[in-house]
XYZ file of N, CA, C and O in Angstrom:
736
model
N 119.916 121.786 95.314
C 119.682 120.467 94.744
C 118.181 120.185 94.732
O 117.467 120.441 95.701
N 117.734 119.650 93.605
C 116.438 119.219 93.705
C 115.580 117.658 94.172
O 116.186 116.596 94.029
N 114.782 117.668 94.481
C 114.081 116.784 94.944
C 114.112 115.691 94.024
O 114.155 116.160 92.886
N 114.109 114.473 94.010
C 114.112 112.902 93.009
C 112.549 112.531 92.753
O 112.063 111.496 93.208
N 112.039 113.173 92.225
C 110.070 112.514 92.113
C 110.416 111.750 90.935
O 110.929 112.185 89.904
N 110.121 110.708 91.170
C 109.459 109.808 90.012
C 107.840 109.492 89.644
O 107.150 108.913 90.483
N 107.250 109.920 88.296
C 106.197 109.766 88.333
C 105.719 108.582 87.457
O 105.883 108.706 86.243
N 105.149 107.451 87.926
C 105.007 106.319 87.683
C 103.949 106.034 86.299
O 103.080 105.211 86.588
N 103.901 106.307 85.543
C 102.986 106.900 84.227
C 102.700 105.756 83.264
O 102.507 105.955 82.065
N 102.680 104.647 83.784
C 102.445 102.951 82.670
C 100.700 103.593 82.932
O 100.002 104.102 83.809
N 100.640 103.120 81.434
C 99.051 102.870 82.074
C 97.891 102.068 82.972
O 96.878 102.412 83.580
N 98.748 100.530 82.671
C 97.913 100.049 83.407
C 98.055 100.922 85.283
O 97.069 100.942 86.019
N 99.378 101.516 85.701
C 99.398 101.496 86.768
C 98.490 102.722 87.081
O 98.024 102.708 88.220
N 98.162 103.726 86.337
C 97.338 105.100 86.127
C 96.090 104.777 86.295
O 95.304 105.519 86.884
N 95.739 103.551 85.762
C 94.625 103.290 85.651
C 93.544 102.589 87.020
O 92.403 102.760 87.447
N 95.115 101.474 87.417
C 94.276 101.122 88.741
C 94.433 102.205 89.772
O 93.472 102.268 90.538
N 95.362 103.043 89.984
C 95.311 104.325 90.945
C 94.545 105.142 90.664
O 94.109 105.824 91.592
N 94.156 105.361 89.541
C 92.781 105.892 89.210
C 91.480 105.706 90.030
O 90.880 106.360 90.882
N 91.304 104.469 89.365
C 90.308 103.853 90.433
C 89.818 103.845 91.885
O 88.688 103.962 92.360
N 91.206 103.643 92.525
C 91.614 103.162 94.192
C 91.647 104.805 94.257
O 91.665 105.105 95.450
N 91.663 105.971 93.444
C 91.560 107.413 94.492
C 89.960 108.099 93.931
O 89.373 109.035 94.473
N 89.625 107.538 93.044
C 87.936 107.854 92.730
C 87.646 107.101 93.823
O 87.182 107.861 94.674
N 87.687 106.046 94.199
C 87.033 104.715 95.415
C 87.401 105.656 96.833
O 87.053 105.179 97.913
N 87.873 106.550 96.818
C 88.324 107.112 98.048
C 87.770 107.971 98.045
O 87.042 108.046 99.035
N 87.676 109.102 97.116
C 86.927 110.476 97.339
C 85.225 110.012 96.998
O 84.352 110.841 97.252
N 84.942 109.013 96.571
C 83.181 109.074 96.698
C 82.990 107.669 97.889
O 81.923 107.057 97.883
N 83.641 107.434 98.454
C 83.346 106.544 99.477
C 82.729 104.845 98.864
O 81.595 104.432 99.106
N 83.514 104.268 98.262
C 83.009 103.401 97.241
C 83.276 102.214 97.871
O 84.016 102.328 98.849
N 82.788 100.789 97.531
C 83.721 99.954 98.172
C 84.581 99.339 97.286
O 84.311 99.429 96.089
N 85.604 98.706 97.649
C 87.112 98.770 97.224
C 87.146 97.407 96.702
O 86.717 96.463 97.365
N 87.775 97.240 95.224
C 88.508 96.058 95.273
C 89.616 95.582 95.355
O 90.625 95.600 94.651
N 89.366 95.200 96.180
C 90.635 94.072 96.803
C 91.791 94.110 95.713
O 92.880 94.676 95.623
N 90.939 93.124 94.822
C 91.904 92.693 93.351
C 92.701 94.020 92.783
O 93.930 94.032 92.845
N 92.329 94.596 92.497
C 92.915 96.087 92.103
C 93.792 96.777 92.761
O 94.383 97.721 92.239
N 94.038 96.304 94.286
C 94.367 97.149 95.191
C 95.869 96.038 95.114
O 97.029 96.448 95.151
N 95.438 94.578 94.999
C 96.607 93.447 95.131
C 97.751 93.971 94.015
O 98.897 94.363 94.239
N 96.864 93.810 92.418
C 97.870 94.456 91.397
C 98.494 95.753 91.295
O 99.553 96.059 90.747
N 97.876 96.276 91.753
C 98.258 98.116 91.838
C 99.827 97.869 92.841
O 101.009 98.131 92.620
N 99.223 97.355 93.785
C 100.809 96.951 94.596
C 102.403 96.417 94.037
O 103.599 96.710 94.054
N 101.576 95.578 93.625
C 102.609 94.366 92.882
C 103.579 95.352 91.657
O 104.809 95.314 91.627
N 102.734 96.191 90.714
C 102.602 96.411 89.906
C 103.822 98.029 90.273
O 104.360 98.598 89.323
N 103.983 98.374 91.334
C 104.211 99.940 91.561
C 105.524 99.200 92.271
O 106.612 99.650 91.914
N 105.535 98.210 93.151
C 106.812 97.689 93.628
C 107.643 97.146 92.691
O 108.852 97.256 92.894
N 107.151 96.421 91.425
C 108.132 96.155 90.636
C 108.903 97.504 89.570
O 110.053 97.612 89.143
N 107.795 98.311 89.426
C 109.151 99.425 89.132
C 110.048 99.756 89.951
O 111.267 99.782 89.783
N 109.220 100.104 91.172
C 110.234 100.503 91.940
C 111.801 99.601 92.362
O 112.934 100.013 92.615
N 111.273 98.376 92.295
C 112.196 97.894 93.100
C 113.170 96.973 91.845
O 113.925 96.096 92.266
N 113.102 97.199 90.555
C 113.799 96.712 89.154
C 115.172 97.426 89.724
O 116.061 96.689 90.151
N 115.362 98.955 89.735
C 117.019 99.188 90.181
C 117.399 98.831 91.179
O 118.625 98.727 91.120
N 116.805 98.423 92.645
C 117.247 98.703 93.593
C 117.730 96.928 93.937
O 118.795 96.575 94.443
N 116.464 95.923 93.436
C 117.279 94.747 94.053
C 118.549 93.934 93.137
O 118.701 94.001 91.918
N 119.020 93.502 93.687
C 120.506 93.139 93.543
C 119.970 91.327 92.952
O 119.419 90.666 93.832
N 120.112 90.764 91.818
C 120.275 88.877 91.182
C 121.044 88.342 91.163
O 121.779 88.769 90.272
N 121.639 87.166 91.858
C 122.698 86.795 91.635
C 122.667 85.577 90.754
O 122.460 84.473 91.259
N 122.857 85.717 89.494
C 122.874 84.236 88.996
C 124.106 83.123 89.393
O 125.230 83.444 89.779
N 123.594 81.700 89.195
C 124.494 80.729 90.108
C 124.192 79.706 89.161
O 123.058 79.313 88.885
N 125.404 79.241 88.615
C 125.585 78.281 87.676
C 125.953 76.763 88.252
O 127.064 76.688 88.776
N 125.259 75.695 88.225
C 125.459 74.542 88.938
C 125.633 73.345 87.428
O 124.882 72.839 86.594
N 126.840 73.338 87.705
C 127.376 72.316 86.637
C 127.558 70.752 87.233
O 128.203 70.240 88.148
N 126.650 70.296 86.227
C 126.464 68.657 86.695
C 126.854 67.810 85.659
O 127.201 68.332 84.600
N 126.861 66.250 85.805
C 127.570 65.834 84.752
C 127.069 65.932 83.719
O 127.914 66.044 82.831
N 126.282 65.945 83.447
C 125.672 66.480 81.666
C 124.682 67.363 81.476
O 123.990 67.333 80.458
N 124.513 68.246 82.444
C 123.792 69.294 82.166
C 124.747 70.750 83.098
O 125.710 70.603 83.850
N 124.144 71.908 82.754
C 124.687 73.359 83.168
C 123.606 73.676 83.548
O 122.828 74.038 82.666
N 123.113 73.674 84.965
C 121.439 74.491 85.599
C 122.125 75.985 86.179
O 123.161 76.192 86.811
N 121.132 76.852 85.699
C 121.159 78.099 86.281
C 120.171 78.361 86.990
O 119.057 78.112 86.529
N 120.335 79.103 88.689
C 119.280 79.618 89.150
C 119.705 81.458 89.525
O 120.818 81.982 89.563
N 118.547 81.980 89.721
C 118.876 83.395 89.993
C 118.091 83.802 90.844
O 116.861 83.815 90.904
N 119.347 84.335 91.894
C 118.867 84.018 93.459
C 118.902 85.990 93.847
O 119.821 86.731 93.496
N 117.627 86.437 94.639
C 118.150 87.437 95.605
C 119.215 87.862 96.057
O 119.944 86.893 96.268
N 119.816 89.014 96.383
C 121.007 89.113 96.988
C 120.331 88.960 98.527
O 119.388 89.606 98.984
N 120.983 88.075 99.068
C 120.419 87.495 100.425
C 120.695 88.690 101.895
O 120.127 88.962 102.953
N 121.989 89.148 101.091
C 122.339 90.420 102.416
C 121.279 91.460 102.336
O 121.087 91.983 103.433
N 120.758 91.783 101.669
C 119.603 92.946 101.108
C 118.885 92.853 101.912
O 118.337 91.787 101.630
N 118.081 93.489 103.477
C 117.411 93.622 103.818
C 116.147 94.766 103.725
O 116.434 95.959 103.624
N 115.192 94.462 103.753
C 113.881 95.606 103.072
C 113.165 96.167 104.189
O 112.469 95.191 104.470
N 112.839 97.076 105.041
C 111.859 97.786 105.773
C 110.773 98.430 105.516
O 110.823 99.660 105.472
N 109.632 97.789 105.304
C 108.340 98.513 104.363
C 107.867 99.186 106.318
O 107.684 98.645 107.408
N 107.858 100.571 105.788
C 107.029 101.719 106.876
C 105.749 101.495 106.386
O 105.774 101.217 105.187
N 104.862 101.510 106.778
C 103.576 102.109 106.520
C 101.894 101.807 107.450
O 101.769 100.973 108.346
N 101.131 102.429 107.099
C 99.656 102.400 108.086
C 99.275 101.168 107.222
O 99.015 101.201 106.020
N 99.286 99.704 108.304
C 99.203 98.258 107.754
C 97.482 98.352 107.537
O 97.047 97.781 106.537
N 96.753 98.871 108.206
C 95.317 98.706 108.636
C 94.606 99.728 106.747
O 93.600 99.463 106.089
N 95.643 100.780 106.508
C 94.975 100.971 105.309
C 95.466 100.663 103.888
O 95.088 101.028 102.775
N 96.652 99.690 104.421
C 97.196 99.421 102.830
C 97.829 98.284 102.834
O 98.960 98.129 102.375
N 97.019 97.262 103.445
C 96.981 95.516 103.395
C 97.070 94.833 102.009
O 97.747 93.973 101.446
N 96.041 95.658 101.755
C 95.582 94.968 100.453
C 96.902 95.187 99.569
O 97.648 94.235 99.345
N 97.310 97.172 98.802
C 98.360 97.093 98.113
C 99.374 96.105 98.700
O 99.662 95.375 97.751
N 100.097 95.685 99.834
C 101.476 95.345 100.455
C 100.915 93.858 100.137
O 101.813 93.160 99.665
N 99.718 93.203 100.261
C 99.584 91.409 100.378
C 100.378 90.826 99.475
O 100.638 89.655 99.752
N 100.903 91.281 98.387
C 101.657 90.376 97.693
C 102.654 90.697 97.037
O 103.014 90.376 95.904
N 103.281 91.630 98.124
C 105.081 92.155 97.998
C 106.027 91.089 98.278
O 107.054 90.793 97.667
N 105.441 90.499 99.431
C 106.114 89.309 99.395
C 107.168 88.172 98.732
O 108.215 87.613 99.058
N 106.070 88.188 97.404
C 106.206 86.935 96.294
C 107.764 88.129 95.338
O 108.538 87.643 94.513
N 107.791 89.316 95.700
C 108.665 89.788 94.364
C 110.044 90.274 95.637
O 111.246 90.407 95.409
N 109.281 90.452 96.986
C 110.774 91.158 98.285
C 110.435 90.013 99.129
O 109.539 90.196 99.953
N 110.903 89.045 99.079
C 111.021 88.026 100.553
C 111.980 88.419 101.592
O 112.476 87.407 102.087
N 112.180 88.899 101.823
C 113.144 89.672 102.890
C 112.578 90.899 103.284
O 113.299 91.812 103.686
N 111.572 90.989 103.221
C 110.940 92.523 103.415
C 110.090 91.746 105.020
O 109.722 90.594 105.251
N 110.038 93.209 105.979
C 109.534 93.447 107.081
C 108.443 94.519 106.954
O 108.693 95.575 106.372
N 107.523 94.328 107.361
C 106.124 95.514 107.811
C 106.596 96.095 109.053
O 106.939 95.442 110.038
N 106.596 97.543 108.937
C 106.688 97.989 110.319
C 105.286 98.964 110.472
O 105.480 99.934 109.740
N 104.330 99.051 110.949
C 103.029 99.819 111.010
C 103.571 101.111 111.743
O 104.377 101.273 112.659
N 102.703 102.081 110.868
C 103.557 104.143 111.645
C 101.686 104.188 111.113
O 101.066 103.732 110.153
N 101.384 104.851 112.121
C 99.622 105.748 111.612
C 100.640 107.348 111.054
O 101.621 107.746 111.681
N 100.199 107.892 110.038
C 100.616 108.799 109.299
C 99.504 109.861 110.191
O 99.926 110.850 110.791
N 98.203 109.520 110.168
C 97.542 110.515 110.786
C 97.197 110.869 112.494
O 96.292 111.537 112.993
N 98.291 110.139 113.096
C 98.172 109.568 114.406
C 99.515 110.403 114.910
O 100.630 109.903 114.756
N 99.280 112.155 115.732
C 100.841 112.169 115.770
C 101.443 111.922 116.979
O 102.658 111.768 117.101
N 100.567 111.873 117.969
C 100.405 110.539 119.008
C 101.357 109.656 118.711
O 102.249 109.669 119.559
N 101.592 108.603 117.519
C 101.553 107.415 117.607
C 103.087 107.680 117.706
O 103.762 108.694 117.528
N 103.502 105.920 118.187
C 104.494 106.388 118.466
C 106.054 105.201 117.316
O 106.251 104.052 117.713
N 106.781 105.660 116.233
C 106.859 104.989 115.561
C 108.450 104.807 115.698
O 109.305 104.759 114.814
N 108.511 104.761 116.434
C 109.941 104.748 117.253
C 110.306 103.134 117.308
O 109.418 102.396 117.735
N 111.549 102.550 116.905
C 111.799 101.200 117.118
C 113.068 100.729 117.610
O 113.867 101.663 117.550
N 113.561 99.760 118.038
C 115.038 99.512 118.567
C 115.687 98.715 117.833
O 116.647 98.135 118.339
N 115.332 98.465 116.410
C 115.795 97.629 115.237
C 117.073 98.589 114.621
O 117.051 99.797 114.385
N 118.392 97.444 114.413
C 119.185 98.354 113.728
C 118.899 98.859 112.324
O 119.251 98.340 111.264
N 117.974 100.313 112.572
C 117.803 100.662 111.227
C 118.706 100.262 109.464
O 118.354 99.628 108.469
N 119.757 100.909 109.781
C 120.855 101.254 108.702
C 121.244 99.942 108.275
O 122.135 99.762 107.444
N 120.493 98.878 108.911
C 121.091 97.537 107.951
C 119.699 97.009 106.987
O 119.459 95.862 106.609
N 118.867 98.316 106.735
C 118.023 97.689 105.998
C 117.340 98.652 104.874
O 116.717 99.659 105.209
N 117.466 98.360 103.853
C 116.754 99.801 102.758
C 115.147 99.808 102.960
O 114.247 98.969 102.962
N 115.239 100.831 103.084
C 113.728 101.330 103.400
C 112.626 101.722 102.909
O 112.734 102.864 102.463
N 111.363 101.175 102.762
C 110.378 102.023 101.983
C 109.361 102.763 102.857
O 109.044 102.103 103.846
N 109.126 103.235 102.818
C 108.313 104.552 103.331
C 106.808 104.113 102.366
O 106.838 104.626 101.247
N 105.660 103.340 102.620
C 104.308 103.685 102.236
C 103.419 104.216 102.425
O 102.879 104.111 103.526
N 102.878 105.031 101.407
C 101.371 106.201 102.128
C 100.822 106.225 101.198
O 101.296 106.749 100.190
N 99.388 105.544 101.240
C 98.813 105.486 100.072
C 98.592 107.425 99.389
O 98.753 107.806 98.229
N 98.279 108.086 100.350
C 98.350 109.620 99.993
C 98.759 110.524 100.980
O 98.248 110.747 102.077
N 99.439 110.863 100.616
C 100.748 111.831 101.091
C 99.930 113.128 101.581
O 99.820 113.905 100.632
N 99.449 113.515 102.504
C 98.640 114.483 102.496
C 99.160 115.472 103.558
O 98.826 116.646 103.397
N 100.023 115.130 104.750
C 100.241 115.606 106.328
C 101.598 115.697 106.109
O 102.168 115.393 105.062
N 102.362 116.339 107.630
C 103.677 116.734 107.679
C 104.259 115.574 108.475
O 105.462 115.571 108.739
N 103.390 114.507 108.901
C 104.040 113.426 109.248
C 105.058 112.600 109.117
O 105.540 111.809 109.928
N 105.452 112.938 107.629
C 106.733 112.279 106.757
C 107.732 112.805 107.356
O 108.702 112.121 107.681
N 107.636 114.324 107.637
C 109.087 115.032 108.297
C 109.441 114.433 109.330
O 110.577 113.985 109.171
N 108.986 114.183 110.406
C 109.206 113.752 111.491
C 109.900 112.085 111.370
O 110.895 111.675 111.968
N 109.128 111.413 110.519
C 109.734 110.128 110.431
C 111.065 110.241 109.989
O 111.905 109.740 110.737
N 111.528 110.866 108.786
C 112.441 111.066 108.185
C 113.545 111.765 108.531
O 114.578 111.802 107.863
N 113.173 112.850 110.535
C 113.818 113.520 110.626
C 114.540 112.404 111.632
O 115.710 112.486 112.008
N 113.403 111.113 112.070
C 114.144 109.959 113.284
C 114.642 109.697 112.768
O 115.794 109.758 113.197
N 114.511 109.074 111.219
C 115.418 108.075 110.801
C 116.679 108.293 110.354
O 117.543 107.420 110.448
N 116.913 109.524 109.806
C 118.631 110.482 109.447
C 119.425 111.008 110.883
O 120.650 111.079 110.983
N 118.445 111.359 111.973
C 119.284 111.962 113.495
C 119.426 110.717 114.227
O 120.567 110.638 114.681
N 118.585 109.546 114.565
C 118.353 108.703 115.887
C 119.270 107.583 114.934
O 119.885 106.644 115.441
N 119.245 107.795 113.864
C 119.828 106.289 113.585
C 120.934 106.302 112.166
O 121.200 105.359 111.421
N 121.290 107.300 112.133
C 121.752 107.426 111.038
C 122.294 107.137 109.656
O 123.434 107.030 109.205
N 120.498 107.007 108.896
C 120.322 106.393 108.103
C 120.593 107.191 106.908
O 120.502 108.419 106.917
N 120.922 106.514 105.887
C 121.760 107.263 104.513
C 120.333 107.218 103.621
O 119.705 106.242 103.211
N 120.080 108.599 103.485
C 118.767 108.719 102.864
C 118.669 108.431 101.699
O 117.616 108.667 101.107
N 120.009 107.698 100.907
C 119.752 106.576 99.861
C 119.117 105.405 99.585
O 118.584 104.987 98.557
N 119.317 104.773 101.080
C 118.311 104.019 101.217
C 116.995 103.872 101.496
O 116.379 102.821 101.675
N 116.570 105.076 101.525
C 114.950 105.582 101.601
C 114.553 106.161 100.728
O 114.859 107.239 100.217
N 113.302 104.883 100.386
C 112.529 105.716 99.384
C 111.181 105.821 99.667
O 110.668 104.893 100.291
N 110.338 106.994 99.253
C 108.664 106.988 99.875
C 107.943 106.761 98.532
O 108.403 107.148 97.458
N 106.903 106.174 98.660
C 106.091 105.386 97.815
C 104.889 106.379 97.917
O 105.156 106.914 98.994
N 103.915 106.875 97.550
C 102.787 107.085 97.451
C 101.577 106.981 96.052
O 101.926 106.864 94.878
N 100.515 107.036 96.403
C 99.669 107.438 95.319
C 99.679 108.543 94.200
O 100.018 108.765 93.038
N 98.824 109.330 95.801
C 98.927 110.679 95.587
C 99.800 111.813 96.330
O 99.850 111.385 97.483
N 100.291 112.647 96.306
C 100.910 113.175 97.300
C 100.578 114.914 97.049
O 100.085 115.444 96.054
N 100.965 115.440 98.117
C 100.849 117.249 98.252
C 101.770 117.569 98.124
O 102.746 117.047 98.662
N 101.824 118.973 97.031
C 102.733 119.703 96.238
C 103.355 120.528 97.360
O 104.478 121.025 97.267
N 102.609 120.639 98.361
C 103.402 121.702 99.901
C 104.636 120.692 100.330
O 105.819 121.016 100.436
N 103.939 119.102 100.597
C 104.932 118.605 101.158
C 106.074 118.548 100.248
O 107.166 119.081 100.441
N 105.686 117.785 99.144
C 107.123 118.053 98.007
C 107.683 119.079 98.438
O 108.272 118.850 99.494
N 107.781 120.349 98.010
C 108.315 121.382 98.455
C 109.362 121.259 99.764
O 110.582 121.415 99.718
N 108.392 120.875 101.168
C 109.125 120.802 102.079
C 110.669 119.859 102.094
O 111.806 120.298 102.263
N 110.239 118.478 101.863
C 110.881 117.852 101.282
C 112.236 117.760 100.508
O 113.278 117.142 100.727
N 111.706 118.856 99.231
C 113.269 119.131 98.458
C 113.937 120.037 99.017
O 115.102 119.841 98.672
N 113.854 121.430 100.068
C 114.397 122.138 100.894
C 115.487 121.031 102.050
O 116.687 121.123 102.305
N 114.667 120.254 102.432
C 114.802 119.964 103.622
C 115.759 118.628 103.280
O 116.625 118.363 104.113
N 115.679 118.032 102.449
C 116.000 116.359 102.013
C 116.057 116.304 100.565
O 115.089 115.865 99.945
N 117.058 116.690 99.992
C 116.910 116.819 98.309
C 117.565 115.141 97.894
O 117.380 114.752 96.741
N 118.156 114.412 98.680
C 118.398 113.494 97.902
C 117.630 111.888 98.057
O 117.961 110.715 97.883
N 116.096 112.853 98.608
C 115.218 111.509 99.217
C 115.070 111.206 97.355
O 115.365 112.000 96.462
N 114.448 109.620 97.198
C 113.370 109.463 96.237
C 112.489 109.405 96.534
O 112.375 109.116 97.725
N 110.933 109.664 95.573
C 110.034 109.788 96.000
C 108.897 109.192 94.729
O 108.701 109.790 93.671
N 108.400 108.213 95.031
C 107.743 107.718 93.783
C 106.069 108.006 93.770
O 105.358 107.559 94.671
N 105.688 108.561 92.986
C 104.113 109.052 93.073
C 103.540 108.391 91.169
O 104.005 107.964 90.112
N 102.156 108.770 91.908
C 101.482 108.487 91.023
C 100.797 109.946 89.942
O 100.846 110.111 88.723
N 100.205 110.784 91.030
C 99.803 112.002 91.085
C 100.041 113.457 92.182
O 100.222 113.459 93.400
N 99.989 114.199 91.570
C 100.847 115.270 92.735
C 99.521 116.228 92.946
O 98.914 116.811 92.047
N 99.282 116.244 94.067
C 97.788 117.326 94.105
C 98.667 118.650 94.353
O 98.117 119.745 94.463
């Protein structure tokens, strides 16, 4: 079975990841603004199939109001290194209100990203602005053995990511998704 990559190819979104990985390899300083939309902008593809609308029809005496509400049971788990990707996540908020930050250092294997939250009641995103280390295995290997999470509900987000790890990945976990921008 093969691996699920989605490659995220709008332009505007090419364009600000463009930017935000030139701003990285020449040491540039960053805008903010770019980094806010690039977010916004990569979560709403992503997250168009996955969240659930409930429209709710409120009939009054002379009018029919509709509102269209979240599915409220839907809980969201955003993984990711908070200290380098503030900026993309600041305004996930406004489109996942039910979403949680949980901070994992990707380059930290030290760190320790272990939690006592009932995983499996919450779909998961996995963020890395670039996918570069074997760090993903390990998370992915807690979250399917320690808690046994249905790797449907996990999906990993990145920029950029490494064609080794892909690899590892579809061997190891063929029915993860995996949403990128660019594949080094």
């Amino acid at each position: 079975m093969r691996l699920n990559i989605h490659t995220l190819i709008h332009p505007t979104i090419q364009k600000l990841a463009y930017e935000i990985i030139y701003q990285k390899s020449h040491k540039q300083l960053k805008d903010a603004n770019n980094e806010k939309t690039l977010g916004m902008l990569i979560f709403y593809e992503i997250l168009r199939k996955w969240l659930k609308i409930d429209n709710i029809y409120i009939k009054k005496v002379d009018i029919l109001e509709e509102k269209c509400l979240l599915n409220q049971l839907d809980k969201y788990l955003i993984m990711t290194n908070i200290i380098e990707s503030y900026n993309i996540l600041a305004d996930v908020q406004r489109i996942l209100p039910e979403s949680y930050l949980r901070h994992i250092d990707f380059n930290n294997i030290n760190n320790n990203f272990y939690c006592n939250e009932k995983l499996e009641e919450y779909k998961i995103i996995i963020f890395e602005k670039f996918l570069k280390n074997y760090r993903i295995i390990e998370i992915i290997n807690y979250l399917q053995k320690n808690n046994q999470i249905n790797l449907n509900y996990v999906q990993i987000i990145c920029l950029t990511c490494n064609n080794n790890i892909l690899r590892y990945l579809a061997k190891k976990y063929p029915q993860l998704n995996i949403y990128t921008i660019k594949i080094n």
